[in-house]
Coordinates of C-alpha atoms in Angstrom, one line a residue:
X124 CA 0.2 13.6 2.7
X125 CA 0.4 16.6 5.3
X126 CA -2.6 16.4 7.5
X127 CA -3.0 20.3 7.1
X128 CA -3.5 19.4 3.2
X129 CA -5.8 17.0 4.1
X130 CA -7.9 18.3 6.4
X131 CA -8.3 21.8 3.5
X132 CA -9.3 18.8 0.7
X133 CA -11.7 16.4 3.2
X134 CA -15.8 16.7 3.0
X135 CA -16.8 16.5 6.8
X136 CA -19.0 13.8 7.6
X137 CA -16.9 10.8 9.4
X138 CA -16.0 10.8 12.7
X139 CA -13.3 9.4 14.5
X140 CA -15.1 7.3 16.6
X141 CA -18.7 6.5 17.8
X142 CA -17.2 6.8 21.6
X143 CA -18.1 3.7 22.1
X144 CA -14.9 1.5 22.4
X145 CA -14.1 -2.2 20.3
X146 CA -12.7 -4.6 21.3
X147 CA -11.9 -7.2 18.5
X148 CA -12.5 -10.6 19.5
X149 CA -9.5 -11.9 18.0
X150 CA -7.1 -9.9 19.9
X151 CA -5.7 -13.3 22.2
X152 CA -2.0 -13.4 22.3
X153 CA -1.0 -10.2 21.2
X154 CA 2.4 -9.1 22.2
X155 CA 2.6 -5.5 24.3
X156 CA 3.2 -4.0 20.7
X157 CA 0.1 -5.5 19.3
X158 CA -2.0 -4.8 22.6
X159 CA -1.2 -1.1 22.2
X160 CA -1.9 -1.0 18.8
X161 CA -5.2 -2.8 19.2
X162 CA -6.0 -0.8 22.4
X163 CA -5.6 2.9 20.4
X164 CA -7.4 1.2 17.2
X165 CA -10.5 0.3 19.2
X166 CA -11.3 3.4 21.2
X167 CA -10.6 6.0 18.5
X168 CA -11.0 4.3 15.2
X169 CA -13.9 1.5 15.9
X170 CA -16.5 3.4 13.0
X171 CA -13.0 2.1 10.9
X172 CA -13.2 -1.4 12.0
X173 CA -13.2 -4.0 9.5
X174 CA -12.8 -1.6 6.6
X175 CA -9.6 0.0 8.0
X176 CA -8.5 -2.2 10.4
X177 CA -9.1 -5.8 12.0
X178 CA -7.5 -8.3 14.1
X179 CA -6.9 -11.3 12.3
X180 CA -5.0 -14.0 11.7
X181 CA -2.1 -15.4 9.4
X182 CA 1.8 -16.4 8.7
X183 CA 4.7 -14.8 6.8
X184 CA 5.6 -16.9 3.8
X185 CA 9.7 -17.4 3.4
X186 CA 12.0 -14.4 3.9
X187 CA 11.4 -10.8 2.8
X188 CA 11.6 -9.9 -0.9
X189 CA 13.8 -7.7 -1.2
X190 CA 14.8 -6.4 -4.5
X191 CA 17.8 -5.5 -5.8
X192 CA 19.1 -8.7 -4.3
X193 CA 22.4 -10.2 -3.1
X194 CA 24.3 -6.8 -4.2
X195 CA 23.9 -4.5 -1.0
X196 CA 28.1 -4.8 -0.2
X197 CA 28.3 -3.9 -3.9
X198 CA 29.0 -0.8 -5.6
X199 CA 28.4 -1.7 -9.1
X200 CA 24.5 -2.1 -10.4
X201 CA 23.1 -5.8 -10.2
X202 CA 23.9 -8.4 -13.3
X203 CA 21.3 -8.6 -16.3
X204 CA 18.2 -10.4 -15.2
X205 CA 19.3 -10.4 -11.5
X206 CA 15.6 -9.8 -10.2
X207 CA 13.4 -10.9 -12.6
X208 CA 12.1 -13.6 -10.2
X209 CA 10.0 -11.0 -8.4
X210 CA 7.6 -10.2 -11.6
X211 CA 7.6 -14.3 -11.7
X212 CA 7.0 -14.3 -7.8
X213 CA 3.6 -11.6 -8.6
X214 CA 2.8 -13.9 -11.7
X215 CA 3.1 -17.3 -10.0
X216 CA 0.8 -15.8 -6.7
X217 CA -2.0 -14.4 -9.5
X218 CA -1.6 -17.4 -10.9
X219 CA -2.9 -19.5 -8.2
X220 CA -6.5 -17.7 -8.4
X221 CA -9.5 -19.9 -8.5
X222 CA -12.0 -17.4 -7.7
X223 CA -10.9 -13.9 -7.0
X224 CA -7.7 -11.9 -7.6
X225 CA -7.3 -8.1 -6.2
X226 CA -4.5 -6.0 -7.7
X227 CA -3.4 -2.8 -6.4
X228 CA -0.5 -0.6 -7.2
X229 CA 0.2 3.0 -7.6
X230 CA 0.4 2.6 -11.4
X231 CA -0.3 -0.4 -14.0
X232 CA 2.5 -2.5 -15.0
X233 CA 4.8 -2.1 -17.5
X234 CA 7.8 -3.7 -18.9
X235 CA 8.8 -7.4 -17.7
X236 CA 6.2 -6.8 -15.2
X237 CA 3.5 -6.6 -17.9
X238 CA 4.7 -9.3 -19.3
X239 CA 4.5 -11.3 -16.7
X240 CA 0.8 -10.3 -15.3
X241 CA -0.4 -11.0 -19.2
X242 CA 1.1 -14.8 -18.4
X243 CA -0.8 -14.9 -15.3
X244 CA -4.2 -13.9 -17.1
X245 CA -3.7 -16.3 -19.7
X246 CA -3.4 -19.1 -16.8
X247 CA -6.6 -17.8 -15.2
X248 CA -8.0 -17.6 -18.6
X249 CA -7.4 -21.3 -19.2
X250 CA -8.4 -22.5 -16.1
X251 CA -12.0 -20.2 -16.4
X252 CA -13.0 -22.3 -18.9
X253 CA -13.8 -25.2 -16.1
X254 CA -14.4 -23.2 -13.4
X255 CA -18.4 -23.2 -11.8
X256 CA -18.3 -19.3 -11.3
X257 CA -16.6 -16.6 -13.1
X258 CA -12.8 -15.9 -11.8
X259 CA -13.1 -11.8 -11.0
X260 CA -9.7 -10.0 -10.8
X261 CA -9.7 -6.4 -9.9
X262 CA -7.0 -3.9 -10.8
X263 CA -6.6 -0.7 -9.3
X264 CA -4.6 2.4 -9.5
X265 CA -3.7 5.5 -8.5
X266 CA -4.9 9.0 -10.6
X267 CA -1.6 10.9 -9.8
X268 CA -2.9 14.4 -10.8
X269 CA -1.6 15.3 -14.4
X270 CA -1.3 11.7 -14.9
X271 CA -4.1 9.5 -15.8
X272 CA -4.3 5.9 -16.1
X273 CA -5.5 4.9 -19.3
X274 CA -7.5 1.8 -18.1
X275 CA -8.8 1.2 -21.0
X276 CA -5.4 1.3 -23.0
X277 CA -4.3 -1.4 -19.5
X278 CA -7.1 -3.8 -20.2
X279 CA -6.0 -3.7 -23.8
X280 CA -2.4 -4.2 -23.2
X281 CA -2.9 -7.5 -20.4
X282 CA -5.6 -9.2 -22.4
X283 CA -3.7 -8.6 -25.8
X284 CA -2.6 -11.9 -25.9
X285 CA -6.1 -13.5 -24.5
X286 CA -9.2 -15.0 -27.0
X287 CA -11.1 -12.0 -27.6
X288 CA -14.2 -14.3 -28.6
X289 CA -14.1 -17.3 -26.5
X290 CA -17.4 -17.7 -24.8
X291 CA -16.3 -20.4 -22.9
X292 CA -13.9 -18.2 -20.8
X293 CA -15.3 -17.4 -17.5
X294 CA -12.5 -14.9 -16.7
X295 CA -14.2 -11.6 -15.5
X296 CA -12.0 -8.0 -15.4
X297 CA -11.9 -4.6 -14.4
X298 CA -9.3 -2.1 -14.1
X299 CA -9.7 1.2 -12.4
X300 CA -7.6 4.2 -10.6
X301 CA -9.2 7.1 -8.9
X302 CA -8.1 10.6 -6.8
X303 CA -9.7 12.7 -5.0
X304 CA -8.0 16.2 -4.3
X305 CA -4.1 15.1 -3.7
X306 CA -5.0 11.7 -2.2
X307 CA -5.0 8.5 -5.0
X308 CA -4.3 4.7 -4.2
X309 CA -0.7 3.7 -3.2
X310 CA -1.2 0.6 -1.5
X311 CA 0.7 -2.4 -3.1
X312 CA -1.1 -5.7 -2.8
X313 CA -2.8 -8.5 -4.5
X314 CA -4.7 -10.7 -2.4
X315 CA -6.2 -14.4 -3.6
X316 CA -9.1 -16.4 -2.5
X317 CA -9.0 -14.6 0.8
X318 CA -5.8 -16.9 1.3
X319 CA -3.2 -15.4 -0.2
X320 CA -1.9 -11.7 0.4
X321 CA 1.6 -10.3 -1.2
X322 CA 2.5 -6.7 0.3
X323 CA 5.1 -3.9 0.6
X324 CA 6.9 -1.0 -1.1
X325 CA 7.3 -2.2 -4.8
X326 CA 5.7 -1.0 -8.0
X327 CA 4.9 -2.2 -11.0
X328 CA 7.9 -0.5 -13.0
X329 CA 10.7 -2.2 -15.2
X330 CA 13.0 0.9 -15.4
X331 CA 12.6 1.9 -11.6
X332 CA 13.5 -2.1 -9.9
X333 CA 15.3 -3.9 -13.0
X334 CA 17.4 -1.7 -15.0
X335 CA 20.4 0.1 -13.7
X336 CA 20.6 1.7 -10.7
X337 CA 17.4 0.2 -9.3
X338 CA 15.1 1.6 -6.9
X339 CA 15.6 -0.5 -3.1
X340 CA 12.6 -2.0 -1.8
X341 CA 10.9 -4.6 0.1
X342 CA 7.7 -6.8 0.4
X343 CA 6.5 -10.1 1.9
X344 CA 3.9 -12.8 1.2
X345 CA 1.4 -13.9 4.0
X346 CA -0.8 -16.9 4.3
X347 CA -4.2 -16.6 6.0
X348 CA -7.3 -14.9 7.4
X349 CA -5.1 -11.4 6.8
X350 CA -5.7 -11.7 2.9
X351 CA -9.7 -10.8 3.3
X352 CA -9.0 -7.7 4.9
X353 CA -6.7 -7.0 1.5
X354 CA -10.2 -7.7 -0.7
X355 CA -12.2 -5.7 2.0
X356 CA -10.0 -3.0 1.8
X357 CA -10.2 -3.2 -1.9
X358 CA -14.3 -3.0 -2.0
X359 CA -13.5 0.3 -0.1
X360 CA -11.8 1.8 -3.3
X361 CA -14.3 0.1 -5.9
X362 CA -17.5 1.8 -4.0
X363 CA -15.7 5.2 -4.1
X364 CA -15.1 4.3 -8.2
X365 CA -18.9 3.1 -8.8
X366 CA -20.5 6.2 -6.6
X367 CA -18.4 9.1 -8.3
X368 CA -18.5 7.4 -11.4
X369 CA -22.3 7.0 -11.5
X370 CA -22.9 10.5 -11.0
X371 CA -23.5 13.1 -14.0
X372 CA -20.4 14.4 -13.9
X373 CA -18.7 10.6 -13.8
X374 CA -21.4 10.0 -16.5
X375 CA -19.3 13.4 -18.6
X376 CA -16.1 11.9 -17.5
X377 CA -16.5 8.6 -18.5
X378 CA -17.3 9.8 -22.2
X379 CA -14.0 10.9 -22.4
X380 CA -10.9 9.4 -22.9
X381 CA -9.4 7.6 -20.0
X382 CA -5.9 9.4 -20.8
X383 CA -7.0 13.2 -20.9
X384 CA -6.4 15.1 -18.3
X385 CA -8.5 17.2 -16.7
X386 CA -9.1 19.8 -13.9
X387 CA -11.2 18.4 -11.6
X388 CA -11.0 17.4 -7.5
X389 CA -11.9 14.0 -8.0
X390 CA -11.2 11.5 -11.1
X391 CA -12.0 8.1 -11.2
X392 CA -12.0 5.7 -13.9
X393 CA -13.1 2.0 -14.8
X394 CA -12.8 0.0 -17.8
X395 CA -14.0 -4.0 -18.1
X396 CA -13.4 -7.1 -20.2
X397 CA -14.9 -8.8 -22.2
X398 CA -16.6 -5.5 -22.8
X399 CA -20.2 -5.4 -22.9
X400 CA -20.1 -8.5 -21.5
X401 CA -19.7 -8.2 -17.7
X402 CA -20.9 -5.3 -15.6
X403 CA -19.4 -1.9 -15.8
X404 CA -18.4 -1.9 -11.9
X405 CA -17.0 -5.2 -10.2
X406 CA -18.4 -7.6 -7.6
X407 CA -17.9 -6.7 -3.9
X408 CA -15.9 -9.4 -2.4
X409 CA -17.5 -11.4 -0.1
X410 CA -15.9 -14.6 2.0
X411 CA -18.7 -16.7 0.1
X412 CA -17.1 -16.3 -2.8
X413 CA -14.3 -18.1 -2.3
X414 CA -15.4 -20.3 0.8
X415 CA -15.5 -23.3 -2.1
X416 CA -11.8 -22.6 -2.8
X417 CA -9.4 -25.9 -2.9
X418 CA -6.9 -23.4 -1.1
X419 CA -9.1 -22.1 1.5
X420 CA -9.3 -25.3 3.7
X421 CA -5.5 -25.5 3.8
X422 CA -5.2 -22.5 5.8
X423 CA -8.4 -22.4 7.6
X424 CA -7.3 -23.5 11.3
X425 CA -3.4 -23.2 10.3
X426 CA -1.8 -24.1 13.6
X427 CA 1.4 -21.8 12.4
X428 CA -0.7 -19.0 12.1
X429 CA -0.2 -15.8 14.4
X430 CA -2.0 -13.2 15.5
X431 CA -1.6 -10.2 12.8
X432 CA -3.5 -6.7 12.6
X433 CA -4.2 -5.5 9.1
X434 CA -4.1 -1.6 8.6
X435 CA -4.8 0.2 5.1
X436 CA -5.1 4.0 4.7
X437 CA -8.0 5.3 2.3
X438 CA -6.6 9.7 2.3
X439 CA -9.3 12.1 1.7
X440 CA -12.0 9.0 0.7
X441 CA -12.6 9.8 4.8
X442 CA -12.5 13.0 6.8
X443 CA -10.0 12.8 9.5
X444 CA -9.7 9.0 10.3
X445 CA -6.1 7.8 9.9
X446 CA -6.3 4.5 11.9
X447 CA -3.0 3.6 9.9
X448 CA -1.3 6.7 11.6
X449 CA -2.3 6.4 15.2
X450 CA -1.4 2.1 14.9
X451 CA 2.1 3.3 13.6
X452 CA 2.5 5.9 16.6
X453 CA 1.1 3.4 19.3
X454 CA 4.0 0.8 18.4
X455 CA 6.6 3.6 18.2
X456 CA 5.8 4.6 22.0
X457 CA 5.4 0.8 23.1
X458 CA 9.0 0.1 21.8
X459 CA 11.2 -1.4 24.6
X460 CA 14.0 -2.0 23.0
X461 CA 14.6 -1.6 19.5
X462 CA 12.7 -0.1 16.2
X463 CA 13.4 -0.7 12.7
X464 CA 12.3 1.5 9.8
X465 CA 12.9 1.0 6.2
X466 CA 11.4 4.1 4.4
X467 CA 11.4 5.9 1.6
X468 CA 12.2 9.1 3.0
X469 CA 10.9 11.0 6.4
X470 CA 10.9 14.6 5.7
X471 CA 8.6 16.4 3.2
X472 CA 9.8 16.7 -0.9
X473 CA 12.1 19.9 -1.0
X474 CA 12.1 22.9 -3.4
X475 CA 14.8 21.2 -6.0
X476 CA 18.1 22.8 -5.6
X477 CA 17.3 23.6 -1.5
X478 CA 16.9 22.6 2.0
X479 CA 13.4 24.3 2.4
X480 CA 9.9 21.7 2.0
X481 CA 7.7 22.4 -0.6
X482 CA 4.9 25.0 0.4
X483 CA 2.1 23.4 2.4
X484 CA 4.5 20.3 3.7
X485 CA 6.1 20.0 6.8
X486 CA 7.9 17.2 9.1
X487 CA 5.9 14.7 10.7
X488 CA 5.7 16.2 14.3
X489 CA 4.3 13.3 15.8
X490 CA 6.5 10.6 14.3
X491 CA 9.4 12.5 15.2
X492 CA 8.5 12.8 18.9
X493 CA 7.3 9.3 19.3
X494 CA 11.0 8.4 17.8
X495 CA 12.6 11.0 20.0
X496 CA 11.3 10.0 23.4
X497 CA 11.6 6.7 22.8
X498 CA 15.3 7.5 22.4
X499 CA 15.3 9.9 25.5
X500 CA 12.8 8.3 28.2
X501 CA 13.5 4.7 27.1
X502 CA 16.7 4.2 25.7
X503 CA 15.2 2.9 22.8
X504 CA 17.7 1.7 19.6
X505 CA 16.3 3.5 16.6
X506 CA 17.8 2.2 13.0
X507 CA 16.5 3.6 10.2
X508 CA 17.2 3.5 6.5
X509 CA 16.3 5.8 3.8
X510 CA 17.1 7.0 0.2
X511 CA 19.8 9.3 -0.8
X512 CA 18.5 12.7 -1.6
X513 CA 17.4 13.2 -5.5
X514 CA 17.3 9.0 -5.9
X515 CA 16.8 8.7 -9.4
X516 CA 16.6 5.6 -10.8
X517 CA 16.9 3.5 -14.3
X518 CA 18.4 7.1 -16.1
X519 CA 15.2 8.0 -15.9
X520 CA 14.5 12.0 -15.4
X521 CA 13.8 13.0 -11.9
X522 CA 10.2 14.4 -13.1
X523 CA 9.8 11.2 -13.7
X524 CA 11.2 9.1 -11.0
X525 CA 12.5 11.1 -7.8
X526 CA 12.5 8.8 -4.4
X527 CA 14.4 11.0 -2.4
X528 CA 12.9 14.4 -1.1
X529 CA 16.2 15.8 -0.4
X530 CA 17.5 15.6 2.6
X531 CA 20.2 14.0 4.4
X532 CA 20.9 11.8 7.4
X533 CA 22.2 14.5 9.0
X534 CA 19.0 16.6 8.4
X535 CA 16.7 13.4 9.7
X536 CA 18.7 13.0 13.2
X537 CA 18.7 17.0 13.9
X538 CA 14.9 16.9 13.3
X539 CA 14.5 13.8 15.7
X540 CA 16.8 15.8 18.2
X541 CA 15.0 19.3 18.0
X542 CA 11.8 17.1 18.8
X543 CA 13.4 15.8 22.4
X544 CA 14.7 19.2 22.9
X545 CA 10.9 20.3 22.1
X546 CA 9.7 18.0 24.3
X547 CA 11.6 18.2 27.5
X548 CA 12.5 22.2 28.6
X549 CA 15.7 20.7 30.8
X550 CA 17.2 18.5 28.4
X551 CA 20.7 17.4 29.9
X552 CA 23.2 17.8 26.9
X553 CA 25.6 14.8 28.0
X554 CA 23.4 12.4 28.1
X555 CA 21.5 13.2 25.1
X556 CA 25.2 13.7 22.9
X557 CA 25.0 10.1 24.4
X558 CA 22.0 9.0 23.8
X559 CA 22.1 10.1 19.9
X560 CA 25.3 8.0 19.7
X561 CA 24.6 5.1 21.0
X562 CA 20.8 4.7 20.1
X563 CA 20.3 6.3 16.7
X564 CA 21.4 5.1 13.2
X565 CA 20.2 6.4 10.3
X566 CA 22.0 5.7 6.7
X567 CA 21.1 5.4 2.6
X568 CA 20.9 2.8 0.9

C-alpha cells in the first residue's frame, strides 16, 4: 500500500526502534546480502524482532513451484489438468500435520483447491482420533473492503464432508480474515509442526491458476527452524482478530452475518469447529506444542540447513514499522552483480483506460532508486519480470480479477531512469544509454 495511505490510516503508538541495536545470535555465515539485511533489521526494526523478523535456520525443498508449468515457450493455454499437482502439493503438506497447521491466503479456497484442502482435513480428521492432543489448524484471510469472507459459510464448506458428531475427533478449527483501514492479510503460507513452511505468490483460486489463461506465479517449500517464524507470524494476526473482536463493537459485528458488508475501519471475523465445542479464538502457537512431533527431530540439527532470514509484513496492525521494506531495500543496495525480480507489477493500479495512478498512489521512490543506482554506481544486471497491463485471467471480469495496474515495460525502465537522473545532477547520457542496455531487462510474462 502507499506509505502516505498508511501513515493517514495508522494509530501512533509503535516505534521503529528502541535505539537500542539487535544483534541476532543466529546471524553466523550470512552472505554480504544477508549481513546487510540483518545489519538494517537490527538497528531500526529490533521492537519487530521475532514477530516481524528473525534469523533462523532452514533448506529449500526441490525446485520452485511454478505454476502454469512447462508452457512458458508456448502461446497456446496449458492442457486440461496441467497443474493440478499444486492443490495436491498444498494437500499432501497439510496433510502431514500432527499437531498444528497455519493457513494463510488472501481469500479461502475454492474450486479444485477446496477440494483438495477438504481431503487434507479429512486425513487430519482421521488421524485426530489417535492423537494425545488436539490437532489445531488455523485459517486466515484477508477482509478486502466490500468483500467479506464468510468464515462461517468456509468452515461449512471444508468440513462438509467431515463427521459432524464424532466425539472421538480431536481435530480443532478456526477460520478468520480481518482489515483494518485498506490493509488486510496477503501473505500466502501454511506452516506445519514448526517444520514445514510452503510460501510465495499463489492463491487459493481455480479460475485465476487452472483454467484458461492462467495467472503466472511462483512459491517454494522450506524445511526447518524458518516454519516457526510462519506460526509466530500467524499469532500476530490471531491477537489482532481476538482483541477487536472482543470489544463491543466486535461483540455487534460478530452478531451479524459473516458476509454483510459494512462500513467500518476495521473488520475482523472468526468462526470455529466443532462449534460450541472448542474456544471461540485459537491457541497461540508455541514450540511446545509441537516439540513431541515425529517430524521435528528430523530436522532439528539438519546439517543441509542454511542460514535464512524470515520477514512478514503486518500493514496498518503497526504504525510505521515496515521491517519487510527496509530488508528488501538493504539487498537491493548490497547487490554486486546481479538482481532478479519476479513481481506482479511495480507501479501503482491506473485510472482504467489511462496512464495516470489512481488518486492517493504513487511509484515506489525508494525501490526505484535503490534499482537505479545499482544500475548506475555498480553496474548491477537488473532482470525483472512482470504482468502485462489489464492481466485478466480464467475470462473472468477484470473487477474481478485484474493483475496488471497498467503499465508497460517501457513505462517501468523510464521510471527507473528518471530515478538516476533524480539522483545524480551530472548524469553522463552515453554511458547511461549504455548502462540501460546492457544492465536492464524488464519483460511480461
Amino acid at each position: 500500500m502507499n506509505s502516505f495511505v498508511e501513515k493517514l490510516l495508522c494509530r501512533k503508538g509503535d516505534d521503529v526502534s528502541s535505539g537500542e541495536e539487535i544483534h541476532d545470535d543466529d546471524a553466523v555465515n550470512l552472505s554480504h546480502v544477508g549481513d546487510a539485511v540483518h545489519r538494517t533489521l537490527g538497528q531500526h526494526h529490533n521492537r519487530h524482532h521475532l514477530r516481524q523478523w528473525n534469523v533462523t535456520s532452514g533448506k529449500i525443498v526441490g525446485s520452485v513451484q511454478d505454476t502454469p508449468r512447462g508452457v512458458v515457450d508456448r502461446a497456446e493455454d496449458p492442457a486440461t489438468a496441467n497443474d493440478d499437482w499444486f492443490p495436491e502439493k498444498l494437500a499432501e503438506i497439510i496433510s502431514r500435520t500432527e499437531s498444528w497447521c497455519d493457513i494463510m491466503s488472501l481469500g479461502p479456497p475454492d474450486g479444485k483447491f477446496l477440494t483438495a484442502f477438504q481431503t487434507a482435513l479429512a486425513t487430519l480428521s482421521e488421524r485426530s482420533k489417535t492423537s494425545e492432543k488436539p490437532i489445531v489448524v488455523r485459517m486466515l484471510f484477508g477482509n478486502i473492503a466490500g468483500m467479506p469472507v464468510n468464515c462461517d459459510g468456509v468452515i461449512k464448506a471444508l468440513t462438509s464432508n467431515l463427521p459432524q458428531n464424532d466425539s472421538t475427533i480431536k481435530l480443532h478449527l478456526w477460520v478468520g480474515a480481518w482489515r483494518k483501514g485498506l490493509s488486510w492479510n496477503h501473505a500466502k503460507l501454511i506452516a506445519v509442526d514448526g517444520t514445514y513452511l510452503h510460501t510465495g505468490g499463489h492463491n487459493l483460486w481455480d479460475a485465476h491458476y487452472l483454467s484458461n489463461n492462467p495467472v503466472h506465479d511462483l512459491s517454494f517449500e522450506l524445511e526447518g527452524k524458518v516454519a516457526r517464524d510462519g506460526h509466530r507470524f500467524a499469532n500476530q494476526q490471531w491477537a489482532f482478530v481476538e482483541s477487536k473482536q472482543s470489544t463491543c463493537m466486535g461483540c455487534v459485528v460478530d452478531s451479524m452475518p459473516d458476509y454483510l458488508p459494512l462500513v467500518l475501519r476495521t473488520r475482523v471475523t472468526v468462526s470455529e469447529w466443532p462449534k460450541d465445542k472448542v474456544p471461540v479464538f485459537p491457541p497461540q502457537f508455541t514450540k511446545r506444542r509441537v516439540l513431541k512431533t515425529e517430524r521435528l527431530s528430523t530436522v532439528v540439527a539438519d546439517p543441509e540447513d542454511v542460514p535464512l532470514i524470515s520477514i512478514g509484513r503486518l500493514g496498518t496492525m503497526v504504525y510505521r514499522s515496515r521491517p519487510s521494506d527496509d530488508a528488501i531495500l538493504a539487498m537491493i543496495n548490497s547487490s554486486k552483480t546481479i538482481i532478479r525480480l519476479v513481481l506482479q507489477d511495480l507501479g501503482p493500479v491506473c485510472v482504467p483506460g489511462t496512464k495516470k495512478a489512481l488518486p492517493g498512489l504513487v511509484w515506489p521512490k525508494e525501490y526505484l532508486g535503490a534499482i537505479g543506482n545499482a544500475i548506475y554506481e555498480r553496474g548491477v544486471d537488473v532482470e525483472m519480470i512482470l504482468s502485462n497491463p489489464n492481466s485478466i485471467p480464467g475470462g473472468l471480469k477484470g473487477t474481478e480479477a485484474n493483475y496488471g495496474n497498467g503499465w508497460d515495460c517501457a513505462d517501468v525502465a523510464a521510471e527507473i531512469i528518471k530515478s538516476i537522473q533524480k539522483q545524480h545532477s551530472n548524469v553522463d547520457d552515453a554511458k547511461l544509454r549504455a548502462m540501460i542496455s546492457d544492465n536492464m531487462r524488464i519483460c511480461f510474462v
